[in-house]
Amino acid sequence: MTNDTSLKVKKLESIIEKMGSVLVAFSGGVDSTFLAVTAGRLLGDRSLAVTATSPAYARRELKEAEELASIHRLRHRVIESCELETPGFSENTPDRCYHCKKGLFEELKSIAKNEGIDHVADGTNLDDGNDYRPGSRAAAELGIRSPLAEAGMTKEDIRSASRAIGLETAGKPAYACLASRFPYGDHITSKKLQQVEKIEDLLREKGLKVFRARHHGNLLRLELGKEEMKSLSDPDLRNEIVAYARETGFEYITLDLESYRTGRLNESLIPD
């Protein structure tokens, strides 16, 4: 960990200590895990990690979040969120994340109030401002804190600091909710979310690490990392993926010739 990252971690610790008590929106990803573990270490029972589960949140991710909370002895609570019933979410408008996050943050603020907790925080980092994130508008409107961003921590800072304390998530690939696999305007249903989850579970079981299964109606478009693209030179693996995708409900299975990059579906929304 560099001296610059160490200074940012100290600033983060100061921010959390001044909060006094905090509820962390905890997905089990790189950012929220580092934040929740740091808050738990500094504040003890005055911190609470809350994980929201729904059809848009992969069951595997929930299991990992529960395991992490147990390993690090976090105060942890799992709640059910109802994004599919939220206006603007199932319709998959460009501001879908705003509606989702607003509902979630309102519920988290209610939990915090009942628990006597002063602040609600999310895992937004400094790099997140480079992508289209309407959920950040909901956070600003509701007074949600983003201590990692406030401390100037980038994704690489968080990975480095996580490695320094032995966090299991230090090298975990970036993850976004399953709703992000659909082009804006395509209606989202529980069945479609399950299709995406099944395909991504198979890819993970086959040893792939960087990927997205993009849902385009009866067409599945796979975005893979550069190393993962090489693995599809194996005809047996290709045939297995194709057969399983057809069992899952897709008629056409394609490979995007551009390697995966985060925020791919948002690029059409960001001005040049």
Short mmCIF file of C-alpha atoms in Angstrom, two decimals:
data_model
loop_
_atom_site.label_atom_id
_atom_site.label_comp_id
_atom_site.label_asym_id
_atom_site.label_seq_id
_atom_site.Cartn_x
_atom_site.Cartn_y
_atom_site.Cartn_z
CA MET A 1 0.00 0.00 0.00
CA THR A 2 1.48 3.36 -1.04
CA ASN A 3 1.91 6.30 1.32
CA ASP A 4 -0.79 8.17 -0.60
CA THR A 5 -3.27 5.33 -0.08
CA SER A 6 -2.31 5.10 3.60
CA LEU A 7 -3.11 8.79 4.03
CA LYS A 8 -6.50 8.28 2.38
CA VAL A 9 -7.25 5.36 4.70
CA LYS A 10 -6.43 7.54 7.71
CA LYS A 11 -8.75 10.23 6.36
CA LEU A 12 -11.48 7.60 5.90
CA GLU A 13 -11.03 6.42 9.49
CA SER A 14 -11.32 10.00 10.72
CA ILE A 15 -14.52 10.50 8.73
CA ILE A 16 -16.08 7.32 10.13
CA GLU A 17 -15.07 8.10 13.71
CA LYS A 18 -16.64 11.57 13.44
CA MET A 19 -19.87 9.98 12.19
CA GLY A 20 -20.23 8.22 15.52
CA SER A 21 -22.65 5.63 14.14
CA VAL A 22 -23.35 4.43 10.61
CA LEU A 23 -25.49 2.02 8.61
CA VAL A 24 -23.58 0.74 5.57
CA ALA A 25 -25.38 -0.40 2.40
CA PHE A 26 -23.47 -3.68 2.11
CA SER A 27 -23.47 -5.68 -1.14
CA GLY A 28 -20.39 -7.78 -0.45
CA GLY A 29 -18.43 -6.11 -3.23
CA VAL A 30 -14.94 -4.62 -3.00
CA ASP A 31 -16.01 -1.14 -1.90
CA SER A 32 -18.85 -1.80 0.52
CA THR A 33 -16.94 -4.65 2.17
CA PHE A 34 -13.92 -2.46 2.89
CA LEU A 35 -16.20 0.28 4.19
CA ALA A 36 -18.29 -2.06 6.36
CA VAL A 37 -15.26 -3.83 7.83
CA THR A 38 -13.55 -0.50 8.59
CA ALA A 39 -16.71 0.87 10.19
CA GLY A 40 -17.16 -2.32 12.21
CA ARG A 41 -13.59 -2.15 13.47
CA LEU A 42 -13.85 1.51 14.47
CA LEU A 43 -17.45 1.72 15.71
CA GLY A 44 -18.31 -1.82 16.82
CA ASP A 45 -22.03 -2.15 17.56
CA ARG A 46 -22.57 1.45 16.46
CA SER A 47 -22.22 0.21 12.88
CA LEU A 48 -24.70 -1.95 10.98
CA ALA A 49 -24.25 -3.56 7.57
CA VAL A 50 -27.50 -4.05 5.63
CA THR A 51 -27.83 -6.16 2.50
CA ALA A 52 -30.88 -5.80 0.26
CA THR A 53 -31.81 -8.90 -1.71
CA SER A 54 -34.18 -9.19 -4.68
CA PRO A 55 -34.40 -10.98 -8.06
CA ALA A 56 -31.92 -8.37 -9.37
CA TYR A 57 -29.33 -9.41 -6.78
CA ALA A 58 -27.68 -12.75 -7.55
CA ARG A 59 -28.19 -15.40 -4.86
CA ARG A 60 -24.47 -16.14 -4.98
CA GLU A 61 -23.75 -12.51 -4.06
CA LEU A 62 -26.10 -12.72 -1.07
CA LYS A 63 -24.37 -15.87 0.15
CA GLU A 64 -20.96 -14.21 -0.14
CA ALA A 65 -22.18 -11.12 1.72
CA GLU A 66 -23.52 -13.28 4.55
CA GLU A 67 -20.25 -15.21 4.75
CA LEU A 68 -18.19 -12.01 4.82
CA ALA A 69 -20.34 -10.55 7.56
CA SER A 70 -19.89 -13.71 9.62
CA ILE A 71 -16.12 -13.91 9.08
CA HIS A 72 -15.61 -10.27 10.08
CA ARG A 73 -18.21 -10.32 12.85
CA LEU A 74 -20.24 -7.48 11.41
CA ARG A 75 -23.65 -6.57 12.71
CA HIS A 76 -25.56 -7.63 9.64
CA ARG A 77 -29.13 -7.58 8.46
CA VAL A 78 -30.71 -8.83 5.21
CA ILE A 79 -33.82 -7.12 3.90
CA GLU A 80 -36.06 -7.79 0.90
CA SER A 81 -36.26 -4.99 -1.64
CA CYS A 82 -39.01 -4.78 -4.26
CA GLU A 83 -37.42 -3.09 -7.27
CA LEU A 84 -39.67 -4.85 -9.78
CA GLU A 85 -42.65 -3.13 -8.16
CA THR A 86 -41.00 0.30 -8.23
CA PRO A 87 -42.28 2.60 -11.01
CA GLY A 88 -39.52 3.22 -13.56
CA PHE A 89 -37.54 0.10 -12.68
CA SER A 90 -39.21 -2.68 -14.66
CA GLU A 91 -39.71 -0.25 -17.55
CA ASN A 92 -35.90 0.09 -17.50
CA THR A 93 -35.71 3.80 -18.16
CA PRO A 94 -32.27 5.46 -18.22
CA ASP A 95 -32.90 6.70 -14.67
CA ARG A 96 -33.83 3.20 -13.44
CA CYS A 97 -31.08 3.27 -10.82
CA TYR A 98 -32.44 6.53 -9.40
CA HIS A 99 -35.81 4.96 -8.63
CA CYS A 100 -34.19 1.80 -7.24
CA LYS A 101 -31.71 3.63 -5.03
CA LYS A 102 -34.27 6.13 -3.80
CA GLY A 103 -36.53 3.35 -2.55
CA LEU A 104 -33.62 1.47 -1.00
CA PHE A 105 -32.09 4.51 0.70
CA GLU A 106 -35.46 5.54 2.13
CA GLU A 107 -35.79 2.10 3.68
CA LEU A 108 -32.23 2.18 5.02
CA LYS A 109 -32.83 5.61 6.56
CA SER A 110 -35.91 4.24 8.29
CA ILE A 111 -33.90 1.32 9.69
CA ALA A 112 -31.16 3.69 10.84
CA LYS A 113 -33.68 5.91 12.61
CA ASN A 114 -35.22 2.94 14.42
CA GLU A 115 -31.74 1.75 15.46
CA GLY A 116 -30.63 5.18 16.67
CA ILE A 117 -27.95 5.36 13.97
CA ASP A 118 -26.99 8.83 12.79
CA HIS A 119 -25.82 8.18 9.21
CA VAL A 120 -26.42 5.94 6.20
CA ALA A 121 -23.44 5.36 3.91
CA ASP A 122 -22.80 3.65 0.59
CA GLY A 123 -19.65 2.33 -1.08
CA THR A 124 -19.34 4.95 -3.82
CA ASN A 125 -15.67 5.65 -4.58
CA LEU A 126 -13.93 8.51 -6.38
CA ASP A 127 -13.86 6.70 -9.74
CA ASP A 128 -17.63 6.25 -9.81
CA GLY A 129 -18.09 9.84 -10.90
CA ASN A 130 -16.66 8.89 -14.30
CA ASP A 131 -19.72 6.82 -15.21
CA TYR A 132 -23.42 7.61 -15.57
CA ARG A 133 -24.85 6.87 -12.12
CA PRO A 134 -28.36 8.27 -11.56
CA GLY A 135 -28.39 6.50 -8.19
CA SER A 136 -25.99 9.16 -6.94
CA ARG A 137 -28.76 11.74 -7.36
CA ALA A 138 -30.96 9.77 -4.98
CA ALA A 139 -28.08 9.57 -2.49
CA ALA A 140 -27.58 13.34 -2.64
CA GLU A 141 -31.29 14.06 -2.21
CA LEU A 142 -31.55 11.82 0.85
CA GLY A 143 -28.29 12.83 2.51
CA ILE A 144 -26.54 9.48 2.07
CA ARG A 145 -22.83 9.67 2.86
CA SER A 146 -20.08 8.23 0.65
CA PRO A 147 -17.06 8.07 2.99
CA LEU A 148 -14.76 6.36 0.46
CA ALA A 149 -15.28 9.14 -2.08
CA GLU A 150 -15.05 11.77 0.65
CA ALA A 151 -11.64 10.36 1.57
CA GLY A 152 -10.54 10.53 -2.09
CA MET A 153 -10.24 6.76 -2.43
CA THR A 154 -10.22 5.26 -5.93
CA LYS A 155 -11.05 1.64 -6.74
CA GLU A 156 -7.36 0.80 -6.84
CA ASP A 157 -6.82 2.48 -3.44
CA ILE A 158 -9.59 0.32 -2.01
CA ARG A 159 -8.18 -2.87 -3.52
CA SER A 160 -4.72 -2.00 -2.21
CA ALA A 161 -6.00 -1.19 1.28
CA SER A 162 -8.11 -4.37 1.25
CA ARG A 163 -5.05 -6.47 0.39
CA ALA A 164 -3.12 -4.82 3.20
CA ILE A 165 -5.62 -6.08 5.79
CA GLY A 166 -6.20 -9.43 4.12
CA LEU A 167 -9.75 -8.85 2.89
CA GLU A 168 -11.07 -11.65 0.69
CA THR A 169 -12.65 -9.15 -1.69
CA ALA A 170 -9.41 -7.36 -2.65
CA GLY A 171 -9.29 -9.04 -6.06
CA LYS A 172 -13.01 -9.55 -6.57
CA PRO A 173 -14.22 -8.51 -10.03
CA ALA A 174 -16.53 -5.51 -10.29
CA TYR A 175 -20.19 -6.41 -9.94
CA ALA A 176 -23.41 -4.60 -10.80
CA CYS A 177 -26.98 -5.72 -10.23
CA LEU A 178 -28.46 -8.05 -12.83
CA ALA A 179 -30.73 -5.29 -14.14
CA SER A 180 -27.66 -3.70 -15.70
CA ARG A 181 -27.56 -6.54 -18.26
CA PHE A 182 -30.51 -5.11 -20.22
CA PRO A 183 -30.44 -2.27 -22.79
CA TYR A 184 -32.46 0.72 -21.62
CA GLY A 185 -36.07 0.40 -22.70
CA ASP A 186 -36.15 -3.41 -22.58
CA HIS A 187 -38.71 -4.46 -19.98
CA ILE A 188 -37.19 -6.29 -16.99
CA THR A 189 -38.93 -9.30 -15.46
CA SER A 190 -38.05 -11.83 -12.81
CA LYS A 191 -37.82 -14.55 -15.48
CA LYS A 192 -35.34 -12.55 -17.56
CA LEU A 193 -33.22 -11.82 -14.48
CA GLN A 194 -33.11 -15.55 -13.71
CA GLN A 195 -31.93 -16.26 -17.28
CA VAL A 196 -29.01 -13.87 -16.87
CA GLU A 197 -28.14 -15.25 -13.43
CA LYS A 198 -28.07 -18.83 -14.72
CA ILE A 199 -25.75 -17.98 -17.61
CA GLU A 200 -23.35 -16.03 -15.39
CA ASP A 201 -23.33 -18.82 -12.80
CA LEU A 202 -22.28 -21.26 -15.53
CA LEU A 203 -19.49 -18.97 -16.76
CA ARG A 204 -18.20 -18.66 -13.21
CA GLU A 205 -18.34 -22.43 -12.68
CA LYS A 206 -16.22 -22.84 -15.82
CA GLY A 207 -13.49 -20.65 -14.35
CA LEU A 208 -14.22 -17.37 -16.13
CA LYS A 209 -13.79 -14.28 -13.96
CA VAL A 210 -14.56 -11.19 -16.06
CA PHE A 211 -17.84 -11.32 -17.96
CA ARG A 212 -21.34 -10.00 -18.48
CA ALA A 213 -24.33 -11.83 -19.98
CA ARG A 214 -26.26 -9.15 -21.87
CA HIS A 215 -29.93 -9.89 -22.48
CA HIS A 216 -31.37 -8.83 -25.86
CA GLY A 217 -34.68 -10.69 -26.00
CA ASN A 218 -34.01 -14.05 -27.61
CA LEU A 219 -30.36 -13.13 -28.18
CA LEU A 220 -27.61 -13.52 -25.57
CA ARG A 221 -24.55 -11.31 -26.04
CA LEU A 222 -21.52 -12.31 -23.98
CA GLU A 223 -18.99 -9.65 -23.01
CA LEU A 224 -15.79 -11.26 -21.75
CA GLY A 225 -12.45 -10.08 -20.44
CA LYS A 226 -9.47 -10.45 -22.77
CA GLU A 227 -8.24 -13.61 -21.07
CA GLU A 228 -11.74 -15.07 -20.96
CA MET A 229 -12.15 -14.57 -24.70
CA LYS A 230 -9.17 -16.84 -25.25
CA SER A 231 -10.86 -19.61 -23.27
CA LEU A 232 -13.63 -19.83 -25.87
CA SER A 233 -11.16 -21.26 -28.35
CA ASP A 234 -12.08 -24.53 -26.65
CA PRO A 235 -14.93 -25.97 -28.78
CA ASP A 236 -16.23 -28.13 -25.93
CA LEU A 237 -16.67 -25.08 -23.70
CA ARG A 238 -18.35 -23.13 -26.50
CA ASN A 239 -20.75 -25.97 -27.20
CA GLU A 240 -21.62 -26.34 -23.52
CA ILE A 241 -22.37 -22.62 -23.16
CA VAL A 242 -24.49 -22.61 -26.32
CA ALA A 243 -26.47 -25.69 -25.28
CA TYR A 244 -27.12 -24.33 -21.77
CA ALA A 245 -28.09 -20.89 -23.09
CA ARG A 246 -30.66 -22.49 -25.38
CA GLU A 247 -32.03 -24.54 -22.48
CA THR A 248 -32.32 -21.27 -20.57
CA GLY A 249 -34.45 -19.72 -23.32
CA PHE A 250 -32.10 -17.96 -25.74
CA GLU A 251 -32.21 -18.72 -29.47
CA TYR A 252 -29.06 -16.91 -30.50
CA ILE A 253 -25.76 -16.78 -28.59
CA THR A 254 -23.14 -14.24 -29.63
CA LEU A 255 -19.71 -13.09 -28.45
CA ASP A 256 -19.02 -9.34 -28.39
CA LEU A 257 -15.71 -8.83 -30.23
CA GLU A 258 -14.89 -5.93 -27.91
CA SER A 259 -13.69 -7.11 -24.50
CA TYR A 260 -15.78 -6.30 -21.42
CA ARG A 261 -15.57 -2.84 -19.93
CA THR A 262 -17.61 -1.40 -17.11
CA GLY A 263 -20.44 0.98 -18.00
CA ARG A 264 -20.76 -0.41 -21.54
CA LEU A 265 -24.52 0.16 -21.80
CA ASN A 266 -24.19 3.73 -20.49
CA GLU A 267 -21.88 4.88 -23.26
CA SER A 268 -24.74 5.96 -25.52
CA LEU A 269 -26.00 8.26 -22.71
CA ILE A 270 -22.74 10.14 -22.10
CA PRO A 271 -22.04 13.11 -24.44
CA ASP A 272 -18.77 13.07 -26.38
#
